[in-house]
PDB file of C-alpha atoms and ligand atoms in Angstrom:
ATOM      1  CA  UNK A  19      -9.718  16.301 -16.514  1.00  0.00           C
ATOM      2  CA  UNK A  20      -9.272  13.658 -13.278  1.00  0.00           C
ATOM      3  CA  UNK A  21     -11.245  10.470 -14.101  1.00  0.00           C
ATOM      4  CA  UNK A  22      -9.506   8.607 -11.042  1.00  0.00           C
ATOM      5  CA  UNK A  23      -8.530   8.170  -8.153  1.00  0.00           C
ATOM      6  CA  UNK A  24      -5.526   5.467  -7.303  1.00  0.00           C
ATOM      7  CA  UNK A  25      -4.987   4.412  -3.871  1.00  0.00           C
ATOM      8  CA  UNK A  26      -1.861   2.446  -2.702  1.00  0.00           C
ATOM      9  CA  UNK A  27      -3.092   0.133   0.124  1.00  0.00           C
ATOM     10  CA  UNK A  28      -0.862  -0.127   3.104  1.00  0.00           C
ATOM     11  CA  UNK A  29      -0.076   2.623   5.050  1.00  0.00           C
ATOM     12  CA  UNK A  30      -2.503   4.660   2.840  1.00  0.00           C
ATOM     13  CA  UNK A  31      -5.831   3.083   3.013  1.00  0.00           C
ATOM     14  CA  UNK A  32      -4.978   2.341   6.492  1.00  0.00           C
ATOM     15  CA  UNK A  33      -1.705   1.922   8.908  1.00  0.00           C
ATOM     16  CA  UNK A  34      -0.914  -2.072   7.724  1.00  0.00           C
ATOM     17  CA  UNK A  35       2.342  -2.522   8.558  1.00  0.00           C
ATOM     18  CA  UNK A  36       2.295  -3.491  12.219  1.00  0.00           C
ATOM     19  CA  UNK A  37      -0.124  -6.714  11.056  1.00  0.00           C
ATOM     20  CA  UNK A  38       2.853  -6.988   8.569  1.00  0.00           C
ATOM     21  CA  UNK A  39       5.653  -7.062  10.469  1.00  0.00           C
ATOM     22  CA  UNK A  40       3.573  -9.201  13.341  1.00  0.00           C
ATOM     23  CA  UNK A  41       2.874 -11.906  10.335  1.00  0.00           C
ATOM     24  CA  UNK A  42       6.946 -11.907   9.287  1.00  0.00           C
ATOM     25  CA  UNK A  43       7.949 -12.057  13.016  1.00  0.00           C
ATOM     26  CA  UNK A  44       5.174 -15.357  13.821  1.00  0.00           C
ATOM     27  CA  UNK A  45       6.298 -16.856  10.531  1.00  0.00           C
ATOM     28  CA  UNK A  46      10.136 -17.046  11.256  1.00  0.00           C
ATOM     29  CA  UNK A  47       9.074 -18.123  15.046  1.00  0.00           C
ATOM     30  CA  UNK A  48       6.886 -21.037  13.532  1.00  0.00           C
ATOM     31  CA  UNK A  49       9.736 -21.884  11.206  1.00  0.00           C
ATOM     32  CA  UNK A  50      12.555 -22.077  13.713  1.00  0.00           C
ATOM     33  CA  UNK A  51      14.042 -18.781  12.606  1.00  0.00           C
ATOM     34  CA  UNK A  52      15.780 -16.857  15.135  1.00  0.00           C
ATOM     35  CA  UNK A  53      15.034 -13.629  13.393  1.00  0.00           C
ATOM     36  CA  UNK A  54      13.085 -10.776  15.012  1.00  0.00           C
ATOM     37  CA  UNK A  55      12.484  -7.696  13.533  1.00  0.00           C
ATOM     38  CA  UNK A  56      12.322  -4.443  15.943  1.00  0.00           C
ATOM     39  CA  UNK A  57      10.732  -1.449  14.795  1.00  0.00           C
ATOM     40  CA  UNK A  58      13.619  -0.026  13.829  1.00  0.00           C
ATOM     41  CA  UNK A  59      15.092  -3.102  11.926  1.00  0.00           C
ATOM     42  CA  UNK A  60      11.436  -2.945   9.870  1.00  0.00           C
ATOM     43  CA  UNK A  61      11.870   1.126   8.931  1.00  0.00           C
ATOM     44  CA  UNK A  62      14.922   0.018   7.447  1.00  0.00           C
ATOM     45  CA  UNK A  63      13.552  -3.255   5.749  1.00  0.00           C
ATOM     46  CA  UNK A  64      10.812  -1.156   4.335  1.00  0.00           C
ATOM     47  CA  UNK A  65      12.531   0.884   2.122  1.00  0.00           C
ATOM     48  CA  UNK A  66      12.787  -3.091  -0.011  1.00  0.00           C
ATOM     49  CA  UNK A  67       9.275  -2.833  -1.085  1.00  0.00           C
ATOM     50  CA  UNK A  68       7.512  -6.556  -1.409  1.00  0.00           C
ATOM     51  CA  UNK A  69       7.964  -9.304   1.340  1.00  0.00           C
ATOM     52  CA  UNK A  70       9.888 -12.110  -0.646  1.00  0.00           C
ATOM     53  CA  UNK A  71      12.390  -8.830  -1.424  1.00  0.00           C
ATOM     54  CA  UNK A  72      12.318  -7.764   2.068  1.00  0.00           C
ATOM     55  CA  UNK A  73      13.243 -11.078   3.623  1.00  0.00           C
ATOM     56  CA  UNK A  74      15.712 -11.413   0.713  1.00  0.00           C
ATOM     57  CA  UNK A  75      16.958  -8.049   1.947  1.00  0.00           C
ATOM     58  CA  UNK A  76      17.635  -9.281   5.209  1.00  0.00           C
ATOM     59  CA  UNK A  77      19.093 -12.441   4.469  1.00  0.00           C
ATOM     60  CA  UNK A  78      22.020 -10.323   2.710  1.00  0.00           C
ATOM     61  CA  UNK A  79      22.512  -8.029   5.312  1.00  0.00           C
ATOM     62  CA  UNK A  80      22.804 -11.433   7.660  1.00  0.00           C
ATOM     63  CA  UNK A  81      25.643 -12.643   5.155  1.00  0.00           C
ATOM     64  CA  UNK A  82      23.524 -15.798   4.699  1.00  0.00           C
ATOM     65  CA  UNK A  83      23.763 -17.323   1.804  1.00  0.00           C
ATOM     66  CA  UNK A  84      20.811 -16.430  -0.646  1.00  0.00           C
ATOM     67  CA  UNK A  85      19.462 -19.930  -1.000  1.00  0.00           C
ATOM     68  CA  UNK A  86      19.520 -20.470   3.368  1.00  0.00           C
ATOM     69  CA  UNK A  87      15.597 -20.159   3.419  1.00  0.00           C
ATOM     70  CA  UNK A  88      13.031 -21.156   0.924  1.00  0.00           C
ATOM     71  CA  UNK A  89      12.038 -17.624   0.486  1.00  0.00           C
ATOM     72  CA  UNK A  90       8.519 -18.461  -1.477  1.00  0.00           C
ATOM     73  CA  UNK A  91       7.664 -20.431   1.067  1.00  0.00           C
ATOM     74  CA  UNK A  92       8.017 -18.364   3.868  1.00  0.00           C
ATOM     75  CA  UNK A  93       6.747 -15.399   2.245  1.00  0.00           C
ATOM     76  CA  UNK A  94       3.326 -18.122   1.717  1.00  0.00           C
ATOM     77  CA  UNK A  95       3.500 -18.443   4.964  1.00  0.00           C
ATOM     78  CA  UNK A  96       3.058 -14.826   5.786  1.00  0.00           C
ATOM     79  CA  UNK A  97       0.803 -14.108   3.386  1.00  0.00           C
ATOM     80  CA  UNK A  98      -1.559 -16.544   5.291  1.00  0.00           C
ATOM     81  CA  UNK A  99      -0.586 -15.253   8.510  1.00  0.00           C
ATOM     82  CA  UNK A 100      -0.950 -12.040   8.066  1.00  0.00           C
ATOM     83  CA  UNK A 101      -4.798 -12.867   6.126  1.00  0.00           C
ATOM     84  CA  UNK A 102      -5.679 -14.747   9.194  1.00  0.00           C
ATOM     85  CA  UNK A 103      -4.551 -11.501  11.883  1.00  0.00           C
ATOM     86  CA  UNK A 104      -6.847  -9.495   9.585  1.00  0.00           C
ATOM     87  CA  UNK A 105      -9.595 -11.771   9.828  1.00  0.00           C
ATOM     88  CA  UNK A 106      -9.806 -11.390  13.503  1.00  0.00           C
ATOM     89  CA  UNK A 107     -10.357  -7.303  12.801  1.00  0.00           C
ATOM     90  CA  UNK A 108      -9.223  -4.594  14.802  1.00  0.00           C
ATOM     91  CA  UNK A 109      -7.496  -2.540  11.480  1.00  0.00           C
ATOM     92  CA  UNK A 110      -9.223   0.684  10.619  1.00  0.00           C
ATOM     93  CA  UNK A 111      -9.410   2.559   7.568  1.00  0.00           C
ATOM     94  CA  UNK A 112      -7.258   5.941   8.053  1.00  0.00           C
ATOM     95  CA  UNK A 113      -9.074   9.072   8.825  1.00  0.00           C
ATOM     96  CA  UNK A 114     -10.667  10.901   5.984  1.00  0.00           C
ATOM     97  CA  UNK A 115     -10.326   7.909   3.380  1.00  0.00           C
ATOM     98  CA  UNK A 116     -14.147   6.123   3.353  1.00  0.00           C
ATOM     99  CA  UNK A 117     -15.240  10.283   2.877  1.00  0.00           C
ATOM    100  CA  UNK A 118     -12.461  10.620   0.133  1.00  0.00           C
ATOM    101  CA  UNK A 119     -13.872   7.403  -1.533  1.00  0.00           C
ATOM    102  CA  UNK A 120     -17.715   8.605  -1.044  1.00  0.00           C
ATOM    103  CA  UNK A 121     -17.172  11.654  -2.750  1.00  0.00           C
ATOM    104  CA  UNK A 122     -14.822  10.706  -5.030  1.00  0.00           C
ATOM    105  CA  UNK A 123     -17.475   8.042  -6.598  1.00  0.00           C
ATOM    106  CA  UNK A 124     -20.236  11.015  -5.564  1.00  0.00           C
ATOM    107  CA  UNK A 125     -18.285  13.112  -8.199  1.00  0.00           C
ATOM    108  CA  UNK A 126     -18.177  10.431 -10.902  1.00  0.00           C
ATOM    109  CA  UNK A 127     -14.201   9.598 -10.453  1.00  0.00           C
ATOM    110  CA  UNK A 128     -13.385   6.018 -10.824  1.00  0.00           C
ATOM    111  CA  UNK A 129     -11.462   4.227  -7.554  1.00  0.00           C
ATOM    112  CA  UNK A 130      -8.936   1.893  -8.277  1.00  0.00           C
ATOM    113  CA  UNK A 131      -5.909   0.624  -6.295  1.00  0.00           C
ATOM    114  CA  UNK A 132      -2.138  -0.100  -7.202  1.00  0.00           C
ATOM    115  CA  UNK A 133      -0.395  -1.808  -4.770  1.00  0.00           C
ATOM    116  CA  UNK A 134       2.811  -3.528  -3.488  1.00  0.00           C
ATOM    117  CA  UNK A 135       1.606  -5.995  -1.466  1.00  0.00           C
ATOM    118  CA  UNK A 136      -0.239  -9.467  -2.953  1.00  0.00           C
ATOM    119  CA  UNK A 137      -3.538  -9.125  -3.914  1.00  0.00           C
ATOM    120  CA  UNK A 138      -5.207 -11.701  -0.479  1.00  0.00           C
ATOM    121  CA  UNK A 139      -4.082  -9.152   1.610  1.00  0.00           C
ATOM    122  CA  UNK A 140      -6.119  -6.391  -0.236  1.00  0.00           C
ATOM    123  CA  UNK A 141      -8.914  -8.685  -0.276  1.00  0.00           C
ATOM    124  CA  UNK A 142      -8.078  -9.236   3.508  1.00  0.00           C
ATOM    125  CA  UNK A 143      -7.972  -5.439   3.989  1.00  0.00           C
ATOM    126  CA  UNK A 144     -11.414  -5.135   2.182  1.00  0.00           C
ATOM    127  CA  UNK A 145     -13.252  -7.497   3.957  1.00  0.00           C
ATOM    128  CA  UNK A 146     -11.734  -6.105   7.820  1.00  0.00           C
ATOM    129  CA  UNK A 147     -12.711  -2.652   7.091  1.00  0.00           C
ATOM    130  CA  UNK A 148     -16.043  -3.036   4.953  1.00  0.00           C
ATOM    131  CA  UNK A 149     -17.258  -6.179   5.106  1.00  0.00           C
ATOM    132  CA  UNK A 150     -16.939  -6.302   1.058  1.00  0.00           C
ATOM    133  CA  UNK A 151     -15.202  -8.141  -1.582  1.00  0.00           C
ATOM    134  CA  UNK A 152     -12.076  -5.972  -3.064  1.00  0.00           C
ATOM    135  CA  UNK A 153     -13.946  -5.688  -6.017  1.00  0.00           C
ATOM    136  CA  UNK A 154     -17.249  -4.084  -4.462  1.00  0.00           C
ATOM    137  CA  UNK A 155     -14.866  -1.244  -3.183  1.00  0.00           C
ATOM    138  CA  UNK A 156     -12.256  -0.581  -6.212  1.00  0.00           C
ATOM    139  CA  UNK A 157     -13.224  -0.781  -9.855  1.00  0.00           C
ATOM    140  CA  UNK A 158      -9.553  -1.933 -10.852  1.00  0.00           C
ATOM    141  CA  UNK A 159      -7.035  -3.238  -8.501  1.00  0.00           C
ATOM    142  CA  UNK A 160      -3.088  -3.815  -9.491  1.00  0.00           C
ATOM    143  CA  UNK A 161      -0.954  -5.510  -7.367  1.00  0.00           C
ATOM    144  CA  UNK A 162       2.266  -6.514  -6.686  1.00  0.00           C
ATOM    145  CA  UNK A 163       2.170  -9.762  -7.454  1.00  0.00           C
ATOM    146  CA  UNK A 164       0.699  -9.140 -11.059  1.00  0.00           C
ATOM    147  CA  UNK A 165       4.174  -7.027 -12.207  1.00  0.00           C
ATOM    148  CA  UNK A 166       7.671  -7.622 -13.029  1.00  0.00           C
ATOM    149  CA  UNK A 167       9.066  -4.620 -10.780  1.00  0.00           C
ATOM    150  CA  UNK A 168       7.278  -3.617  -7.568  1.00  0.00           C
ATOM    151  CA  UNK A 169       7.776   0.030  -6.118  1.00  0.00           C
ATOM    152  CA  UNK A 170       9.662   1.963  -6.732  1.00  0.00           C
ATOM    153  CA  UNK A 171       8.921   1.006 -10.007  1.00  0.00           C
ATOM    154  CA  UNK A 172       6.090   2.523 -12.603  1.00  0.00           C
ATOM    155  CA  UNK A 173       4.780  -1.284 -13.282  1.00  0.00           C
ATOM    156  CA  UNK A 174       1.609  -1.337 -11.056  1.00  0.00           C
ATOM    157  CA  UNK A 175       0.339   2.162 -11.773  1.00  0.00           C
ATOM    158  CA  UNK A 176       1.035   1.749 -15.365  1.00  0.00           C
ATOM    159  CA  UNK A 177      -0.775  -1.865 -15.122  1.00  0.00           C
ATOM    160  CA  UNK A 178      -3.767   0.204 -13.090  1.00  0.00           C
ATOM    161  CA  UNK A 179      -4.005   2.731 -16.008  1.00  0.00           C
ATOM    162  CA  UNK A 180      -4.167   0.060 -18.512  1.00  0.00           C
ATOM    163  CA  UNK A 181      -6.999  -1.233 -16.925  1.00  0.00           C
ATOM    164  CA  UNK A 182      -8.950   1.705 -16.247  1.00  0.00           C
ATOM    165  CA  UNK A 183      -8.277   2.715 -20.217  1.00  0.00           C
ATOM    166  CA  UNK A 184      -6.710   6.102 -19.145  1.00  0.00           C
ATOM    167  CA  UNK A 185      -3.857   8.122 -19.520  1.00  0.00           C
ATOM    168  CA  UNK A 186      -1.827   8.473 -16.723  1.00  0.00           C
ATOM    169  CA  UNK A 187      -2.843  12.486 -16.782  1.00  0.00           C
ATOM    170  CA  UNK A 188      -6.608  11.740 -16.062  1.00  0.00           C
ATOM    171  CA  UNK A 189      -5.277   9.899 -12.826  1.00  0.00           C
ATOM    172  CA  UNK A 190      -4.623  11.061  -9.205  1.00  0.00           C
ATOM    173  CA  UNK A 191      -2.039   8.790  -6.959  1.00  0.00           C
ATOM    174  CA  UNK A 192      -2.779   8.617  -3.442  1.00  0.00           C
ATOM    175  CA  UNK A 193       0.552   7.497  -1.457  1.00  0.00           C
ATOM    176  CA  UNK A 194       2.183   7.461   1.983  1.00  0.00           C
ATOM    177  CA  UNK A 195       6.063   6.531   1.090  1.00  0.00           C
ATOM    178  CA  UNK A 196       8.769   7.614  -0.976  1.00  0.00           C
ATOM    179  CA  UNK A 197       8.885   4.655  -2.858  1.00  0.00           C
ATOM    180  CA  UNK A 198       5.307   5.268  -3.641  1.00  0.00           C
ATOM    181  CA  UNK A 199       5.376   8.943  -5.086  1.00  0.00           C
ATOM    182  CA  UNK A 200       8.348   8.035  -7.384  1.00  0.00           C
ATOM    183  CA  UNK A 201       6.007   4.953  -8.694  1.00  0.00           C
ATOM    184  CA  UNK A 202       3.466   7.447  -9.426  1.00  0.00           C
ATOM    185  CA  UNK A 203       5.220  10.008 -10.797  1.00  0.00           C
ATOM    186  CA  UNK A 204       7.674   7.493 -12.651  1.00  0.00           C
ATOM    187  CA  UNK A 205       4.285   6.208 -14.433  1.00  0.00           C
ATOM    188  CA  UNK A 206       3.265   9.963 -14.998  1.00  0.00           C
ATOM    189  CA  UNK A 207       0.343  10.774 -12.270  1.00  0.00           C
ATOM    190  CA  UNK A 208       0.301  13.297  -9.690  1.00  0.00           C
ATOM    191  CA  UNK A 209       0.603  12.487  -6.617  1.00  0.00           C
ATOM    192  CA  UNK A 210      -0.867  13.617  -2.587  1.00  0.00           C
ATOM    193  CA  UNK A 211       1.084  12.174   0.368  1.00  0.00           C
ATOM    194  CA  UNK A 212       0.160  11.199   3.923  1.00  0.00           C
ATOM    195  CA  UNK A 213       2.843  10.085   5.540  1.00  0.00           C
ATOM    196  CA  UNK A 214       2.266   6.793   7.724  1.00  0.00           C
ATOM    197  CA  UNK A 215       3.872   6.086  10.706  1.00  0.00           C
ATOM    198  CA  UNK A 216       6.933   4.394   9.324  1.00  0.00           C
ATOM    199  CA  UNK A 217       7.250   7.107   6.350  1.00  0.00           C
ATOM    200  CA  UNK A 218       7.284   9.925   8.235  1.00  0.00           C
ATOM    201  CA  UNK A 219      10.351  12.057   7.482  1.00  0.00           C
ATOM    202  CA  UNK A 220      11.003  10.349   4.124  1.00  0.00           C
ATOM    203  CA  UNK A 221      11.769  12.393   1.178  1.00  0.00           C
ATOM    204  CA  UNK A 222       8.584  13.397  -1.040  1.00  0.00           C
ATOM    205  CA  UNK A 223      10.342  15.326  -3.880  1.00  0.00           C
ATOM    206  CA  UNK A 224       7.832  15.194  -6.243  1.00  0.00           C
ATOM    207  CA  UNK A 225       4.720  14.635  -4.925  1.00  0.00           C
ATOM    208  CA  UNK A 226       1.907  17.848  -5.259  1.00  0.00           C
ATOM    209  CA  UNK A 227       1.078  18.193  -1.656  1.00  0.00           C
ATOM    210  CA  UNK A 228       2.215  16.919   1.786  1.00  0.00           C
ATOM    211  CA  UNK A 229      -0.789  16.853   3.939  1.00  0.00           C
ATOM    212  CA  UNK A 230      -3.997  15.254   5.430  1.00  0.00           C
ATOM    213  CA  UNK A 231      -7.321  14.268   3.354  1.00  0.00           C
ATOM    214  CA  UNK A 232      -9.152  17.179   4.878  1.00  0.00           C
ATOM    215  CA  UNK A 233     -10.728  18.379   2.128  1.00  0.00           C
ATOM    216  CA  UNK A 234      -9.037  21.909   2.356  1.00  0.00           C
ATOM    217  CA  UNK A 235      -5.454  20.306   1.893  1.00  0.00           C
ATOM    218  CA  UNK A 236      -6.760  18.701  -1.512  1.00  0.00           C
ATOM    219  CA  UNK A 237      -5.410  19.392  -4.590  1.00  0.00           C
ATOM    220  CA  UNK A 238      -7.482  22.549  -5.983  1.00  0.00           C
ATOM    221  CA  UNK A 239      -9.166  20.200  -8.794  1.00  0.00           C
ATOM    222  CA  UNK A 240     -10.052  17.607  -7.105  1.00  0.00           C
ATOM    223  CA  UNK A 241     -11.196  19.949  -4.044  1.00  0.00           C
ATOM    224  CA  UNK A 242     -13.166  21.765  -6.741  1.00  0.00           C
ATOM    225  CA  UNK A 243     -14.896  18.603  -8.535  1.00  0.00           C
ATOM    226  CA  UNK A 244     -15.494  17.134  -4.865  1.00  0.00           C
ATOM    227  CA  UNK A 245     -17.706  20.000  -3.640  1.00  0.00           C
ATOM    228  CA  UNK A 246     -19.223  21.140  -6.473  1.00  0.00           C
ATOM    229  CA  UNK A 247     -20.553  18.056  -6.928  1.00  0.00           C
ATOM    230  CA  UNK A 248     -21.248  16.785  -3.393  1.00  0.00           C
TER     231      UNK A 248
HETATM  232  C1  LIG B 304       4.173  -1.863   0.979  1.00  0.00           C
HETATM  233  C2  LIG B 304       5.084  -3.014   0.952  1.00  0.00           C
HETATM  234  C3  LIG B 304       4.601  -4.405   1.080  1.00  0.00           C
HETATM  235  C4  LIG B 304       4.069  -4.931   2.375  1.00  0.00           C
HETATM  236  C5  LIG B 304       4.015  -6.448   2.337  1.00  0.00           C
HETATM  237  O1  LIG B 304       4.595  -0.900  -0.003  1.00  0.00           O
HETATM  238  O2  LIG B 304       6.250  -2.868   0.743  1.00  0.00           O
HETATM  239  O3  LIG B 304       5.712  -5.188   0.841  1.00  0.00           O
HETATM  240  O4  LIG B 304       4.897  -4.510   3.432  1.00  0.00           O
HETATM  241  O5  LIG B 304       3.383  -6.982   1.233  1.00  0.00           O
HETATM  242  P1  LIG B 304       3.614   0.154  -0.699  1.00  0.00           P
HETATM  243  P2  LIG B 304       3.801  -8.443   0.644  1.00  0.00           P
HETATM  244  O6  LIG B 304       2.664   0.648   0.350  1.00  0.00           O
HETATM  245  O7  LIG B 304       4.516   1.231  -1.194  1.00  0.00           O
HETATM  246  O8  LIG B 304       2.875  -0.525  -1.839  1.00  0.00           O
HETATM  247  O9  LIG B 304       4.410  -9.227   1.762  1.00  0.00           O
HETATM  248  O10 LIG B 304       2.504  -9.042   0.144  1.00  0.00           O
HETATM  249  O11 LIG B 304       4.781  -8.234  -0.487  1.00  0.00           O
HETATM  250 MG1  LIG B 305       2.314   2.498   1.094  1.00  0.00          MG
END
């Protein structure tokens, strides 16, 4: 039987990466960096999950030399950046996901989140779309910067399921990416997909469904458990 629900944060819980890629692009500006990255640059850059790999990423494809930036550092930069663009609000929670969380935890499942990105920006994310410590909202959270291998990897699921004391076929992975669904199903959930506006078109071998939140494109299980008991 599902016991949880697991939640990946950006571009599920709500559309992040624009604050992301706005927090890289001030950074290298306030550092003196002549980099800029478009849109399309970023799409690219995405598919290296984690910021410190990302700007690694890009310092390769620039031929730079790996040591040319203090990578830790700017990454600390953006971290705080991208914290303080939150603070001043306007990011929303994607459609259908507060109503997925209310009945989830209406139907006795357990909410937890396993993440990329470093654990102040879920906090960040928490506190711009419901006033409320990380921990109010998720009983467990995993993130990146807790695990060896980020995404595509099965570390921060497997690190989530540790924590909730359940095997990885009581769980349910909610995902927007590629990299995403092969974490999850790497670590042995299921997984639902909503593609986000940079994953759209991405390969989803793998993952159970393809679709909104609305309740009728849920899983039959979960569907089930959420209005029987709602
Ligand atoms: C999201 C990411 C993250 C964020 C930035 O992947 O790849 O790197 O863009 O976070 P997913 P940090 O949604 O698959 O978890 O800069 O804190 O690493
Ligand atoms: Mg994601």
């Amino acid at each position: 039987t599902l016991r949880a629900l697991l939640f990946d944060v950006d571009g599920t819980l709500a559309e992040t990466e624009e604050a992301h890629r706005q927090a890289f692009d001030e950074t290298f500006a306030a550092e003196g960096l002549d980099w800029r990255w478009s849109r399309d640059d970023y799409r690219r850059l995405l598919r290296t999950t984690g910021g410190k790999e990302r700007i690694r990423a890009y310092l390769a494809e620039t031929g730079a030399p790996g040591d040319a930036v203090d990578v830790a550092a700017l990454h600390a930069e953006k971290t705080a950046r991208y914290v303080s663009l939150l603070e001043r609000g306007g990011l929303e929670l994607r459609e259908g996901v507060a109503e997925l969380m209310d009945a989830g935890r209406t139907a006795g499942l357990r909410l937890a989140i396993a993440t990329t990105t470093s654990r102040p920006n879920v906090e960040a994310l928490c506190r711009c779309c419901w006033g409320r410590p990380a921990e109010e909202m998720f009983e467990v959270i995993a993130a990146g910067d807790e695990v060896a291998a980020k995404k595509p990897a099965p570390d921060v699921y497997t690190l989530a399921l540790a924590r909730l004391g359940i095997a990885a076929e009581a769980a349910l992975a909610l995902e927007d990416s590629r990299n995403g669904v092969l974490a999850a199903r790497a670590a042995g959930l299921r997984v639902i997909v909503r593609p986000s506006i940079y994953t759209i078109g991405e390969d989803f071998a793998g993952a159970e469904t393809v679709a909104s939140l609305a309740p009728a494109d849920l899983p039959r299980d979960l569907h089930e458990m959420l209005s029987v008991r709602t």
